[in-house]
Coordinates of C-alpha atoms in Angstrom, one line a residue:
X10 CA -20.1 32.5 132.8
X11 CA -19.5 36.0 131.4
X12 CA -19.8 36.3 127.7
X13 CA -17.4 39.0 126.3
X14 CA -18.4 38.9 122.7
X15 CA -20.2 36.7 120.1
X16 CA -19.4 35.5 116.6
X17 CA -21.8 37.1 114.1
X18 CA -20.3 35.9 110.8
X19 CA -17.8 33.5 109.3
X20 CA -16.4 33.6 105.8
X21 CA -14.5 30.6 104.4
X22 CA -12.5 31.0 101.2
X23 CA -10.5 28.6 99.0
X24 CA -7.7 30.4 97.2
X25 CA -5.4 28.8 94.6
X26 CA -1.9 30.3 94.9
X27 CA 0.1 29.7 91.7
X28 CA 3.9 29.0 92.0
X29 CA 6.3 30.6 89.5
X30 CA 7.9 27.3 88.5
X31 CA 7.0 23.6 89.2
X32 CA 8.7 22.5 92.4
X33 CA 10.3 19.1 92.9
X34 CA 11.8 17.4 95.9
X35 CA 12.9 13.8 96.6
X36 CA 9.3 12.6 96.6
X37 CA 9.0 13.6 92.9
X38 CA 12.3 12.0 92.0
X39 CA 11.1 8.7 93.6
X40 CA 7.9 8.9 91.6
X41 CA 5.7 9.2 94.7
X42 CA 4.4 12.7 93.9
X43 CA 4.1 15.0 91.0
X44 CA 5.8 18.4 90.8
X45 CA 4.0 21.1 92.8
X46 CA 2.6 23.9 90.7
X47 CA 0.2 25.6 93.3
X48 CA -0.7 25.7 96.9
X49 CA -4.4 25.5 98.0
X50 CA -5.0 28.0 100.7
X51 CA -8.0 27.9 103.1
X52 CA -8.8 31.2 104.7
X53 CA -11.2 31.8 107.6
X54 CA -12.4 35.3 108.6
X55 CA -14.5 35.6 111.7
X56 CA -16.4 38.7 112.7
X57 CA -18.0 39.5 116.0
X58 CA -20.6 41.7 117.7
X59 CA -17.9 44.0 119.0
X60 CA -16.8 44.8 115.4
X61 CA -13.6 42.7 115.5
X62 CA -12.3 40.4 112.8
X63 CA -9.9 37.5 113.0
X64 CA -8.1 36.0 110.0
X65 CA -6.6 32.5 109.9
X66 CA -5.5 30.1 107.2
X67 CA -4.6 26.5 106.5
X68 CA -3.2 25.0 103.3
X69 CA -2.7 21.9 101.2
X70 CA 0.0 21.0 98.7
X71 CA -0.8 18.9 95.6
X72 CA -4.1 17.5 96.9
X73 CA -6.7 18.0 99.6
X74 CA -7.6 21.6 99.2
X75 CA -11.2 21.1 98.0
X76 CA -11.7 18.6 100.8
X77 CA -10.4 21.1 103.5
X78 CA -12.8 23.7 102.1
X79 CA -15.7 21.3 102.0
X80 CA -15.2 20.3 105.7
X81 CA -14.7 23.9 106.8
X82 CA -17.9 24.9 105.1
X83 CA -19.8 22.2 107.0
X84 CA -18.3 23.4 110.3
X85 CA -18.5 27.2 110.0
X86 CA -22.1 27.5 111.3
X87 CA -21.0 25.8 114.6
X88 CA -19.2 29.1 115.5
X89 CA -22.0 31.5 115.1
X90 CA -23.3 32.8 118.4
X91 CA -20.3 31.6 120.4
X92 CA -17.9 33.7 122.4
X93 CA -14.8 33.8 120.3
X94 CA -12.6 34.0 123.4
X95 CA -13.4 30.4 124.4
X96 CA -10.9 29.0 121.9
X97 CA -10.2 25.6 123.5
X98 CA -13.9 25.0 124.0
X99 CA -14.6 25.9 120.4
X100 CA -11.8 23.6 119.1
X101 CA -13.4 20.7 120.9
X102 CA -16.8 21.7 119.6
X103 CA -15.5 21.8 116.0
X104 CA -13.6 18.6 116.2
X105 CA -16.6 16.7 117.6
X106 CA -18.9 18.2 115.0
X107 CA -16.9 16.3 112.4
X108 CA -15.6 13.5 114.5
X109 CA -17.0 10.8 112.2
X110 CA -14.2 11.6 109.7
X111 CA -11.6 11.5 112.4
X112 CA -9.7 13.9 114.7
X113 CA -6.5 14.3 112.7
X114 CA -5.5 14.9 109.1
X115 CA -7.7 16.8 106.8
X116 CA -10.5 17.4 109.4
X117 CA -8.2 19.2 111.9
X118 CA -6.4 21.0 109.1
X119 CA -9.8 22.6 108.2
X120 CA -10.4 23.4 111.9
X121 CA -6.9 25.0 112.0
X122 CA -8.0 28.0 109.9
X123 CA -10.8 28.8 112.4
X124 CA -8.6 28.2 115.4
X125 CA -5.9 30.5 114.0
X126 CA -8.5 33.2 113.2
X127 CA -9.8 33.0 116.8
X128 CA -6.3 33.5 118.2
X129 CA -5.7 36.4 115.7
X130 CA -9.0 37.9 116.9
X131 CA -8.1 37.5 120.6
X132 CA -4.7 39.2 120.2
X133 CA -6.4 42.0 118.3
X134 CA -8.8 42.5 121.2
X135 CA -5.8 42.8 123.5
X136 CA -4.1 45.1 121.0
X137 CA -1.1 42.9 121.0
X138 CA 1.0 40.9 118.5
X139 CA 0.1 37.3 119.0
X140 CA 3.6 36.5 120.3
X141 CA 3.1 39.1 123.0
X142 CA -0.3 37.7 123.9
X143 CA 1.3 34.2 124.3
X144 CA 4.3 35.6 126.2
X145 CA 7.3 36.3 123.9
X146 CA 10.8 35.2 124.9
X147 CA 12.4 37.3 122.1
X148 CA 11.7 40.1 119.6
X149 CA 13.1 38.1 116.6
X150 CA 13.7 34.5 115.6
X151 CA 16.6 32.9 113.7
X152 CA 15.4 32.1 110.1
X153 CA 16.6 29.9 107.3
X154 CA 15.6 29.8 103.6
X155 CA 14.3 26.6 101.9
X156 CA 12.6 27.8 98.7
X157 CA 16.0 28.2 96.9
X158 CA 17.2 24.7 97.5
X159 CA 14.8 22.3 95.7
X160 CA 16.0 19.4 93.6
X161 CA 14.5 20.6 90.3
X162 CA 17.0 23.5 90.4
X163 CA 20.5 23.0 88.9
X164 CA 23.3 23.4 91.5
X165 CA 24.3 26.7 89.9
X166 CA 20.9 28.2 90.7
X167 CA 20.9 26.8 94.2
X168 CA 24.3 28.4 94.9
X169 CA 23.1 31.8 93.5
X170 CA 19.9 31.7 95.6
X171 CA 21.8 30.7 98.7
X172 CA 24.2 33.6 98.3
X173 CA 21.3 36.0 97.6
X174 CA 19.5 34.8 100.7
X175 CA 22.5 35.3 102.9
X176 CA 23.1 38.8 101.4
X177 CA 19.4 39.6 102.2
X178 CA 19.8 38.8 105.9
X179 CA 18.8 35.1 106.1
X180 CA 20.6 33.2 108.8
X181 CA 20.6 29.7 107.4
X182 CA 20.2 27.7 104.2
X183 CA 18.4 24.4 103.7
X184 CA 18.7 22.4 100.6
X185 CA 16.8 19.3 99.5
X186 CA 18.5 15.9 99.3
X187 CA 17.2 12.4 98.6
X188 CA 18.4 12.2 95.0
X189 CA 18.5 8.6 93.7
X190 CA 22.2 9.0 93.3
X191 CA 23.8 9.7 96.7
X192 CA 26.8 11.2 95.0
X193 CA 24.7 14.0 93.6
X194 CA 23.4 14.8 97.1
X195 CA 26.9 15.0 98.5
X196 CA 28.2 17.1 95.6
X197 CA 25.4 19.6 96.0
X198 CA 25.9 19.8 99.8
X199 CA 29.6 20.3 99.4
X200 CA 29.1 23.0 96.8
X201 CA 26.7 25.0 99.0
X202 CA 28.9 24.6 102.1
X203 CA 31.8 26.0 100.1
X204 CA 29.7 28.9 98.7
X205 CA 28.2 30.1 102.0
X206 CA 31.2 29.2 104.3
X207 CA 31.2 27.6 107.7
X208 CA 29.7 30.6 109.5
X209 CA 26.3 30.2 107.9
X210 CA 24.1 27.3 109.2
X211 CA 23.4 24.7 106.5
X212 CA 20.6 22.1 106.8
X213 CA 19.4 19.3 104.5
X214 CA 16.0 17.7 104.0
X215 CA 15.5 14.2 102.5
X216 CA 11.6 14.4 102.6
X217 CA 11.3 10.9 104.0
X218 CA 12.8 9.2 101.0
X219 CA 15.6 7.1 102.6
X220 CA 15.2 3.6 104.1
X221 CA 17.0 2.8 107.3
X222 CA 20.3 1.5 105.7
X223 CA 20.4 4.5 103.3
X224 CA 19.7 6.9 106.1
X225 CA 22.6 5.6 108.2
X226 CA 25.0 5.7 105.3
X227 CA 24.0 9.3 104.3
X228 CA 23.9 10.6 107.9
X229 CA 27.5 9.2 108.3
X230 CA 28.6 10.8 105.0
X231 CA 27.0 14.1 105.9
X232 CA 28.6 14.4 109.4
X233 CA 31.7 16.2 107.9
X234 CA 29.7 19.2 106.7
X235 CA 28.8 20.4 110.2
X236 CA 25.1 20.6 109.4
X237 CA 22.5 22.3 111.5
X238 CA 20.3 19.3 111.1
X239 CA 19.3 16.4 108.8
X240 CA 15.5 16.6 108.2
X241 CA 13.1 13.7 107.6
X242 CA 15.7 11.1 106.7
X243 CA 13.0 8.4 107.2
X244 CA 9.3 7.9 106.9
X245 CA 7.6 10.5 109.1
X246 CA 6.0 7.7 111.2
X247 CA 9.1 5.7 111.7
X248 CA 9.7 7.1 115.2
X249 CA 12.0 4.2 116.2
X250 CA 14.2 4.6 113.2
X251 CA 14.5 8.3 113.8
X252 CA 15.3 7.6 117.4
X253 CA 18.2 5.3 116.4
X254 CA 19.6 8.0 114.1
X255 CA 19.4 10.7 116.9
X256 CA 21.4 8.3 119.2
X257 CA 24.0 7.3 116.6
X258 CA 25.0 10.7 115.0
X259 CA 26.2 14.1 116.2
X260 CA 24.3 15.9 113.6
X261 CA 20.8 16.7 115.0
X262 CA 17.8 14.9 113.4
X263 CA 14.7 17.0 112.7
X264 CA 11.2 15.8 111.9
X265 CA 7.5 16.4 112.6
X266 CA 6.2 18.5 109.8
X267 CA 4.0 15.7 108.4
X268 CA 2.4 14.8 111.7
X269 CA -1.3 15.7 111.8
X270 CA -2.0 16.3 115.5
X271 CA -0.5 16.8 119.0
X272 CA -1.0 13.1 119.8
X273 CA 1.3 12.1 116.9
X274 CA 3.9 14.5 118.1
X275 CA 3.6 13.1 121.6
X276 CA 4.5 9.7 120.2
X277 CA 7.4 11.0 118.3
X278 CA 8.8 12.9 121.4
X279 CA 8.2 9.9 123.7
X280 CA 10.2 7.7 121.3
X281 CA 13.1 10.1 121.3
X282 CA 12.7 10.4 117.6
X283 CA 13.9 14.0 117.1
X284 CA 16.5 16.4 118.4
X285 CA 14.5 19.2 116.7
X286 CA 10.7 19.1 116.5
X287 CA 9.1 20.7 113.4
X288 CA 5.3 21.0 114.0
X289 CA 3.2 22.9 111.5
X290 CA 0.3 24.8 113.1
X291 CA -2.1 24.4 110.1
X292 CA -1.4 20.7 110.0
X293 CA -1.8 19.9 113.7
X294 CA -5.1 21.7 114.0
X295 CA -4.1 25.3 114.7
X296 CA -2.4 27.2 117.5
X297 CA -4.4 25.5 120.3
X298 CA -2.8 22.2 119.4
X299 CA 0.6 23.7 118.5
X300 CA 0.9 25.0 122.0
X301 CA 0.5 21.5 123.3
X302 CA 3.3 20.3 121.1
X303 CA 5.5 23.2 122.3
X304 CA 4.9 22.2 125.9
X305 CA 5.8 18.5 125.2
X306 CA 9.0 19.6 123.3
X307 CA 10.0 22.0 126.0
X308 CA 9.5 19.4 128.7
X309 CA 12.0 17.1 126.9
X310 CA 14.5 20.0 126.3
X311 CA 14.1 19.8 122.6
X312 CA 14.7 22.4 119.9
X313 CA 11.9 23.8 117.8
X314 CA 11.8 24.7 114.1
X315 CA 8.2 25.0 112.8
X316 CA 7.5 24.1 109.2
X317 CA 6.3 26.6 106.6
X318 CA 3.7 29.3 107.3
X319 CA 6.2 31.8 108.7
X320 CA 3.4 34.4 109.2
X321 CA 2.0 32.2 112.0
X322 CA 5.1 30.5 113.2
X323 CA 7.3 33.6 113.8
X324 CA 4.9 34.4 116.7
X325 CA 4.9 30.8 118.1
X326 CA 8.6 30.4 117.8
X327 CA 9.1 33.8 119.6
X328 CA 7.1 32.3 122.5
X329 CA 9.2 29.2 122.8
X330 CA 11.7 29.1 125.7
X331 CA 14.7 27.8 123.7
X332 CA 16.1 29.6 120.7
X333 CA 14.2 28.2 117.7
X334 CA 14.4 28.5 113.9
X335 CA 11.6 29.7 111.5
X336 CA 11.5 28.6 107.9
X337 CA 11.5 31.3 105.3
X338 CA 9.5 30.9 102.1
X339 CA 8.5 33.8 99.9
X340 CA 5.7 31.7 98.3
X341 CA 2.9 33.2 100.5
X342 CA 4.0 36.8 100.1
X343 CA 1.4 37.7 97.4
X344 CA -1.4 36.6 99.7
X345 CA -0.9 39.4 102.3
X346 CA -0.5 43.2 102.2
X347 CA 2.2 43.1 104.9
X348 CA 5.6 41.3 104.9
X349 CA 8.0 40.3 107.7
X350 CA 11.2 42.1 108.2
X351 CA 14.4 40.0 107.9
X352 CA 17.9 41.2 108.9
X353 CA 20.9 40.0 110.7
X354 CA 19.9 36.3 110.2
X355 CA 16.6 36.8 112.0
X356 CA 12.9 37.3 111.3
X357 CA 11.5 40.2 113.3
X358 CA 8.2 40.5 115.0
X359 CA 6.1 43.5 113.9
X360 CA 4.1 45.7 116.3
X361 CA 0.9 45.0 114.5
X362 CA -1.8 43.3 116.6
X363 CA -2.7 39.6 116.0
X364 CA -0.8 37.9 113.3
X365 CA -0.2 41.3 111.7
X366 CA -1.4 40.3 108.2
X367 CA -4.4 41.2 106.0
X368 CA -5.5 39.3 102.9
X369 CA -4.5 41.0 99.7
X370 CA -6.7 41.9 96.8
X371 CA -4.5 39.6 94.7
X372 CA -5.5 36.7 96.9
X373 CA -9.1 37.7 96.6
X374 CA -8.8 37.5 92.9
X375 CA -7.4 33.9 93.2
X376 CA -10.5 32.7 95.2
X377 CA -12.1 29.7 93.6
X378 CA -14.8 29.0 96.2
X379 CA -16.4 30.9 99.1
X380 CA -19.0 30.4 101.8
X381 CA -20.5 32.8 104.3
X382 CA -22.7 32.2 107.3

Protein backbone atom coordinates (compact mmCIF):
# COMPACT_ATOMS: atom_id res chain seq x y z
CA UNK A 1 0.00 0.00 0.00
CA UNK A 2 1.28 3.46 -0.93
CA UNK A 3 1.67 5.88 1.98
CA UNK A 4 0.97 9.44 0.85
CA UNK A 5 1.76 11.26 4.09
CA UNK A 6 2.20 10.66 7.81
CA UNK A 7 0.82 12.29 10.95
CA UNK A 8 3.65 13.95 12.85
CA UNK A 9 1.75 15.76 15.59
CA UNK A 10 -1.61 16.06 17.29
CA UNK A 11 -2.81 18.91 19.49
CA UNK A 12 -5.97 18.53 21.58
CA UNK A 13 -7.51 21.55 23.30
CA UNK A 14 -10.44 22.00 25.66
CA UNK A 15 -11.99 25.45 25.21
CA UNK A 16 -14.80 26.89 27.33
CA UNK A 17 -17.01 29.16 25.24
CA UNK A 18 -19.09 31.52 27.45
CA UNK A 19 -22.63 32.39 26.36
CA UNK A 20 -23.88 35.99 26.69
CA UNK A 21 -26.98 34.97 28.70
CA UNK A 22 -28.11 31.70 30.35
CA UNK A 23 -30.13 29.61 27.88
CA UNK A 24 -33.27 27.67 28.81
CA UNK A 25 -35.39 25.25 26.82
CA UNK A 26 -38.14 22.84 27.90
CA UNK A 27 -35.63 20.56 29.67
CA UNK A 28 -34.92 23.41 32.09
CA UNK A 29 -38.60 24.19 32.66
CA UNK A 30 -39.26 20.53 33.52
CA UNK A 31 -36.36 20.55 35.98
CA UNK A 32 -34.28 17.97 34.11
CA UNK A 33 -31.41 20.32 33.29
CA UNK A 34 -30.02 23.62 34.47
CA UNK A 35 -29.76 26.69 32.23
CA UNK A 36 -26.82 26.57 29.85
CA UNK A 37 -24.13 29.19 30.43
CA UNK A 38 -21.26 27.80 28.32
CA UNK A 39 -20.31 25.28 25.67
CA UNK A 40 -17.30 23.00 26.16
CA UNK A 41 -15.44 22.75 22.85
CA UNK A 42 -12.95 20.01 22.00
CA UNK A 43 -10.52 20.98 19.24
CA UNK A 44 -8.15 18.61 17.43
CA UNK A 45 -5.32 19.89 15.22
CA UNK A 46 -3.40 17.31 13.19
CA UNK A 47 -0.12 18.10 11.41
CA UNK A 48 1.70 15.96 8.84
CA UNK A 49 5.10 15.39 7.24
CA UNK A 50 3.89 17.22 4.13
CA UNK A 51 3.28 20.38 6.18
CA UNK A 52 -0.50 20.19 6.14
CA UNK A 53 -2.79 20.82 9.11
CA UNK A 54 -6.36 19.72 9.71
CA UNK A 55 -8.69 21.25 12.28
CA UNK A 56 -11.71 19.51 13.77
CA UNK A 57 -13.96 19.97 16.75
CA UNK A 58 -16.56 18.37 18.95
CA UNK A 59 -18.54 19.88 21.80
CA UNK A 60 -20.59 19.25 24.89
CA UNK A 61 -23.35 21.27 26.55
CA UNK A 62 -23.80 21.45 30.34
CA UNK A 63 -21.69 18.35 31.14
CA UNK A 64 -19.17 15.99 29.57
CA UNK A 65 -16.54 18.40 28.23
CA UNK A 66 -13.72 17.29 30.58
CA UNK A 67 -14.56 13.66 29.82
CA UNK A 68 -14.35 14.21 26.07
CA UNK A 69 -10.98 15.91 26.49
CA UNK A 70 -9.64 13.15 28.74
CA UNK A 71 -10.61 10.45 26.24
CA UNK A 72 -9.20 12.41 23.31
CA UNK A 73 -5.93 12.84 25.19
CA UNK A 74 -5.71 9.06 25.65
CA UNK A 75 -6.38 8.40 21.96
CA UNK A 76 -4.23 11.09 20.32
CA UNK A 77 -0.98 9.02 20.24
CA UNK A 78 -2.76 6.36 18.16
CA UNK A 79 -2.68 8.71 15.15
CA UNK A 80 1.04 9.50 15.10
CA UNK A 81 2.84 7.84 12.20
CA UNK A 82 -0.38 6.94 10.37
CA UNK A 83 -1.32 8.06 6.86
CA UNK A 84 -4.02 10.73 7.48
CA UNK A 85 -5.76 9.83 4.21
CA UNK A 86 -6.87 6.45 5.59
CA UNK A 87 -9.74 8.02 7.51
CA UNK A 88 -12.09 5.03 7.80
CA UNK A 89 -9.21 2.83 8.94
CA UNK A 90 -8.20 5.41 11.53
CA UNK A 91 -11.77 5.76 12.83
CA UNK A 92 -11.85 2.02 13.46
CA UNK A 93 -8.42 2.13 15.10
CA UNK A 94 -9.47 4.96 17.42
CA UNK A 95 -12.78 3.40 18.39
CA UNK A 96 -11.17 0.04 19.18
CA UNK A 97 -8.44 1.72 21.20
CA UNK A 98 -11.16 2.90 23.58
CA UNK A 99 -13.73 0.16 23.04
CA UNK A 100 -13.90 -0.77 26.72
CA UNK A 101 -15.91 2.42 27.34
CA UNK A 102 -18.20 1.75 24.41
CA UNK A 103 -18.62 2.70 20.76
CA UNK A 104 -21.15 5.48 21.15
CA UNK A 105 -21.73 8.54 23.29
CA UNK A 106 -18.80 10.35 24.85
CA UNK A 107 -16.18 8.02 23.36
CA UNK A 108 -17.15 8.62 19.72
CA UNK A 109 -17.76 12.32 20.40
CA UNK A 110 -14.08 12.55 21.34
CA UNK A 111 -13.13 10.64 18.18
CA UNK A 112 -15.29 13.02 16.13
CA UNK A 113 -12.83 15.89 16.64
CA UNK A 114 -10.02 13.78 15.13
CA UNK A 115 -12.20 12.45 12.31
CA UNK A 116 -13.37 15.93 11.31
CA UNK A 117 -9.77 17.20 11.40
CA UNK A 118 -8.72 14.36 9.09
CA UNK A 119 -11.45 15.25 6.59
CA UNK A 120 -10.48 18.92 6.80
CA UNK A 121 -6.89 17.94 6.08
CA UNK A 122 -7.86 15.69 3.17
CA UNK A 123 -9.89 18.46 1.52
CA UNK A 124 -7.01 20.89 2.02
CA UNK A 125 -4.65 18.45 0.31
CA UNK A 126 -7.06 18.43 -2.64
CA UNK A 127 -7.37 22.26 -2.41
CA UNK A 128 -11.14 21.91 -2.27
CA UNK A 129 -13.89 22.96 0.12
CA UNK A 130 -15.04 19.85 1.96
CA UNK A 131 -18.41 19.92 0.17
CA UNK A 132 -16.64 19.78 -3.19
CA UNK A 133 -14.45 16.90 -2.05
CA UNK A 134 -17.57 14.96 -1.04
CA UNK A 135 -19.44 15.97 -4.19
CA UNK A 136 -21.68 18.99 -3.75
CA UNK A 137 -25.25 19.11 -5.06
CA UNK A 138 -25.53 22.86 -4.45
CA UNK A 139 -23.51 25.98 -3.69
CA UNK A 140 -25.75 27.07 -0.80
CA UNK A 141 -28.16 25.52 1.70
CA UNK A 142 -31.45 26.71 3.19
CA UNK A 143 -30.84 27.93 6.74
CA UNK A 144 -33.01 28.66 9.75
CA UNK A 145 -32.23 30.37 13.05
CA UNK A 146 -32.73 28.76 16.47
CA UNK A 147 -30.74 30.92 18.88
CA UNK A 148 -33.41 33.65 19.04
CA UNK A 149 -36.29 31.39 20.03
CA UNK A 150 -35.46 29.92 23.45
CA UNK A 151 -37.99 29.72 26.27
CA UNK A 152 -36.08 31.97 28.67
CA UNK A 153 -36.73 34.91 26.31
CA UNK A 154 -40.02 36.83 26.60
CA UNK A 155 -42.19 36.65 23.49
CA UNK A 156 -41.41 40.28 22.62
CA UNK A 157 -37.72 39.43 22.38
CA UNK A 158 -38.45 36.30 20.33
CA UNK A 159 -40.47 38.37 17.87
CA UNK A 160 -37.74 40.99 17.60
CA UNK A 161 -35.03 38.36 17.03
CA UNK A 162 -37.17 36.55 14.45
CA UNK A 163 -37.75 39.73 12.46
CA UNK A 164 -34.05 40.60 12.69
CA UNK A 165 -33.03 37.16 11.44
CA UNK A 166 -35.35 37.33 8.45
CA UNK A 167 -34.09 40.83 7.63
CA UNK A 168 -30.53 39.49 7.75
CA UNK A 169 -31.24 36.81 5.15
CA UNK A 170 -32.24 33.80 7.27
CA UNK A 171 -34.78 31.55 5.55
CA UNK A 172 -36.60 30.01 8.52
CA UNK A 173 -37.27 30.54 12.22
CA UNK A 174 -37.39 27.83 14.88
CA UNK A 175 -38.69 28.47 18.37
CA UNK A 176 -38.71 26.30 21.46
CA UNK A 177 -41.91 24.82 22.86
CA UNK A 178 -42.60 22.35 25.66
CA UNK A 179 -43.70 24.92 28.24
CA UNK A 180 -45.60 23.31 31.16
CA UNK A 181 -48.63 25.34 30.04
CA UNK A 182 -49.55 24.34 26.45
CA UNK A 183 -51.46 27.59 26.03
CA UNK A 184 -48.19 29.50 26.40
CA UNK A 185 -46.65 27.45 23.58
CA UNK A 186 -49.59 28.02 21.27
CA UNK A 187 -49.66 31.76 21.98
CA UNK A 188 -45.93 32.09 21.24
CA UNK A 189 -46.22 30.11 18.01
CA UNK A 190 -49.20 32.19 16.90
CA UNK A 191 -47.36 35.42 17.66
CA UNK A 192 -44.26 34.40 15.69
CA UNK A 193 -46.32 33.16 12.74
CA UNK A 194 -48.15 36.48 12.62
CA UNK A 195 -44.87 38.41 12.87
CA UNK A 196 -42.97 36.62 10.10
CA UNK A 197 -45.94 35.82 7.86
CA UNK A 198 -46.79 32.67 5.98
CA UNK A 199 -43.94 32.94 3.46
CA UNK A 200 -41.20 32.30 6.04
CA UNK A 201 -40.82 28.70 7.25
CA UNK A 202 -41.54 28.28 10.97
CA UNK A 203 -40.45 25.25 13.00
CA UNK A 204 -40.90 24.29 16.67
CA UNK A 205 -38.76 22.15 19.00
CA UNK A 206 -40.10 20.46 22.16
CA UNK A 207 -36.71 19.04 23.22
CA UNK A 208 -38.20 15.62 24.10
CA UNK A 209 -40.42 16.94 26.87
CA UNK A 210 -43.88 15.65 25.87
CA UNK A 211 -45.25 12.20 26.61
CA UNK A 212 -47.24 10.40 23.92
CA UNK A 213 -50.70 11.80 24.78
CA UNK A 214 -49.36 15.37 25.12
CA UNK A 215 -47.46 15.04 21.86
CA UNK A 216 -50.59 13.93 20.00
CA UNK A 217 -52.61 16.82 21.42
CA UNK A 218 -49.92 19.38 20.62
CA UNK A 219 -49.22 18.06 17.13
CA UNK A 220 -52.93 18.28 16.42
CA UNK A 221 -53.15 21.83 17.79
CA UNK A 222 -50.07 22.94 15.84
CA UNK A 223 -51.28 21.66 12.47
CA UNK A 224 -53.05 24.96 11.72
CA UNK A 225 -49.77 26.93 11.70
CA UNK A 226 -48.35 25.20 8.61
CA UNK A 227 -45.04 24.41 10.34
CA UNK A 228 -41.94 23.21 8.56
CA UNK A 229 -41.62 20.54 11.24
CA UNK A 230 -42.20 19.62 14.88
CA UNK A 231 -38.90 18.60 16.44
CA UNK A 232 -38.29 16.04 19.19
CA UNK A 233 -41.90 15.83 20.42
CA UNK A 234 -40.97 12.65 22.36
CA UNK A 235 -37.97 11.08 24.03
CA UNK A 236 -35.18 10.72 21.46
CA UNK A 237 -35.21 6.91 21.77
CA UNK A 238 -38.97 6.49 21.45
CA UNK A 239 -38.72 5.49 17.80
CA UNK A 240 -42.14 3.83 17.75
CA UNK A 241 -43.82 6.87 19.27
CA UNK A 242 -42.21 9.16 16.72
CA UNK A 243 -43.26 6.78 13.94
CA UNK A 244 -46.88 6.97 15.10
CA UNK A 245 -46.75 10.77 14.94
CA UNK A 246 -45.25 10.78 11.44
CA UNK A 247 -48.10 8.56 10.29
CA UNK A 248 -50.84 10.55 12.01
CA UNK A 249 -50.06 14.17 11.11
CA UNK A 250 -49.37 16.23 8.03
CA UNK A 251 -46.73 18.35 9.76
CA UNK A 252 -43.35 16.63 9.36
CA UNK A 253 -41.69 15.15 12.45
CA UNK A 254 -37.97 15.82 12.90
CA UNK A 255 -35.59 14.12 15.32
CA UNK A 256 -32.13 12.57 15.62
CA UNK A 257 -29.88 15.22 17.13
CA UNK A 258 -29.41 13.30 20.40
CA UNK A 259 -28.52 9.98 18.79
CA UNK A 260 -24.92 9.04 19.39
CA UNK A 261 -23.98 6.90 16.41
CA UNK A 262 -24.90 5.72 12.94
CA UNK A 263 -26.40 2.54 14.41
CA UNK A 264 -28.93 4.48 16.48
CA UNK A 265 -29.92 6.48 13.41
CA UNK A 266 -30.35 3.22 11.50
CA UNK A 267 -32.86 2.06 14.13
CA UNK A 268 -34.75 5.37 13.97
CA UNK A 269 -34.94 5.26 10.17
CA UNK A 270 -35.90 1.57 10.11
CA UNK A 271 -38.78 2.33 12.49
CA UNK A 272 -40.03 5.17 10.28
CA UNK A 273 -39.57 7.54 13.20
CA UNK A 274 -38.81 10.73 11.29
CA UNK A 275 -39.77 12.62 8.17
CA UNK A 276 -36.67 14.76 8.67
CA UNK A 277 -33.47 13.27 10.11
CA UNK A 278 -31.26 15.56 12.21
CA UNK A 279 -27.85 13.96 12.73
CA UNK A 280 -25.05 15.87 14.44
CA UNK A 281 -21.56 15.06 13.12
CA UNK A 282 -19.74 15.66 16.43
CA UNK A 283 -22.29 13.52 18.28
CA UNK A 284 -22.33 10.55 15.90
CA UNK A 285 -18.53 10.28 15.73
CA UNK A 286 -17.55 12.65 12.96
CA UNK A 287 -17.97 12.96 9.23
CA UNK A 288 -17.18 9.29 8.52
CA UNK A 289 -20.23 8.20 10.52
CA UNK A 290 -22.37 11.12 9.37
CA UNK A 291 -21.94 9.99 5.76
CA UNK A 292 -23.37 6.60 6.74
CA UNK A 293 -26.43 8.33 8.22
CA UNK A 294 -26.80 10.39 5.04
CA UNK A 295 -26.80 7.23 2.94
CA UNK A 296 -29.42 5.59 5.15
CA UNK A 297 -31.65 8.67 5.04
CA UNK A 298 -31.29 9.06 1.30
CA UNK A 299 -32.20 5.42 0.71
CA UNK A 300 -35.51 6.05 2.51
CA UNK A 301 -36.14 9.34 0.65
CA UNK A 302 -35.98 11.37 3.87
CA UNK A 303 -35.16 15.02 4.34
CA UNK A 304 -32.03 16.12 6.22
CA UNK A 305 -31.57 18.97 8.71
CA UNK A 306 -28.28 18.57 10.63
CA UNK A 307 -28.18 19.83 14.21
CA UNK A 308 -25.91 22.71 15.36
CA UNK A 309 -22.23 23.05 14.21
CA UNK A 310 -23.08 24.85 10.96
CA UNK A 311 -19.39 25.28 10.13
CA UNK A 312 -19.28 21.51 9.52
CA UNK A 313 -22.85 20.83 8.48
CA UNK A 314 -23.10 23.36 5.65
CA UNK A 315 -20.61 21.16 3.75
CA UNK A 316 -22.40 17.90 4.54
CA UNK A 317 -25.84 19.32 3.75
CA UNK A 318 -24.55 20.66 0.43
CA UNK A 319 -23.54 17.10 -0.46
CA UNK A 320 -26.99 15.60 0.29
CA UNK A 321 -29.12 14.80 -2.79
CA UNK A 322 -32.36 16.29 -1.41
CA UNK A 323 -32.67 19.96 -0.52
CA UNK A 324 -31.78 20.12 3.21
CA UNK A 325 -31.78 22.73 5.99
CA UNK A 326 -28.86 23.88 8.15
CA UNK A 327 -29.31 25.31 11.62
CA UNK A 328 -27.92 28.79 12.23
CA UNK A 329 -26.43 29.62 15.63
CA UNK A 330 -24.13 32.59 16.08
CA UNK A 331 -22.80 31.07 19.32
CA UNK A 332 -19.64 29.62 17.75
CA UNK A 333 -18.73 32.78 15.80
CA UNK A 334 -16.07 33.96 18.31
CA UNK A 335 -14.18 30.67 17.93
CA UNK A 336 -13.21 31.21 14.29
CA UNK A 337 -11.58 33.92 12.20
CA UNK A 338 -13.94 33.28 9.28
CA UNK A 339 -17.74 33.43 9.14
CA UNK A 340 -20.31 32.01 6.74
CA UNK A 341 -22.17 34.23 4.32
CA UNK A 342 -25.98 34.21 4.65
CA UNK A 343 -28.36 35.83 2.18
CA UNK A 344 -31.60 35.07 0.39
CA UNK A 345 -32.61 32.54 3.03
CA UNK A 346 -29.49 30.46 2.40
CA UNK A 347 -26.06 29.72 3.86
CA UNK A 348 -23.36 29.87 1.20
CA UNK A 349 -20.29 27.72 0.77
CA UNK A 350 -16.99 29.57 0.71
CA UNK A 351 -14.19 28.80 -1.72
CA UNK A 352 -11.75 28.15 1.13
CA UNK A 353 -10.31 24.61 1.27
CA UNK A 354 -11.41 22.15 3.92
CA UNK A 355 -13.95 23.39 6.43
CA UNK A 356 -12.74 26.89 5.67
CA UNK A 357 -12.23 27.94 9.30
CA UNK A 358 -9.23 28.67 11.50
CA UNK A 359 -9.25 28.85 15.30
CA UNK A 360 -9.27 32.43 16.57
CA UNK A 361 -6.93 33.96 19.14
CA UNK A 362 -9.98 34.55 21.31
CA UNK A 363 -10.64 30.82 21.36
CA UNK A 364 -7.01 30.19 22.26
CA UNK A 365 -7.46 32.52 25.23
CA UNK A 366 -10.43 30.44 26.43
CA UNK A 367 -8.36 27.22 26.45
CA UNK A 368 -8.58 25.45 29.81
CA UNK A 369 -6.56 22.31 28.99
CA UNK A 370 -4.21 21.21 26.21
CA UNK A 371 -2.27 18.12 25.20
CA UNK A 372 0.30 17.64 22.43
CA UNK A 373 1.94 14.53 21.07
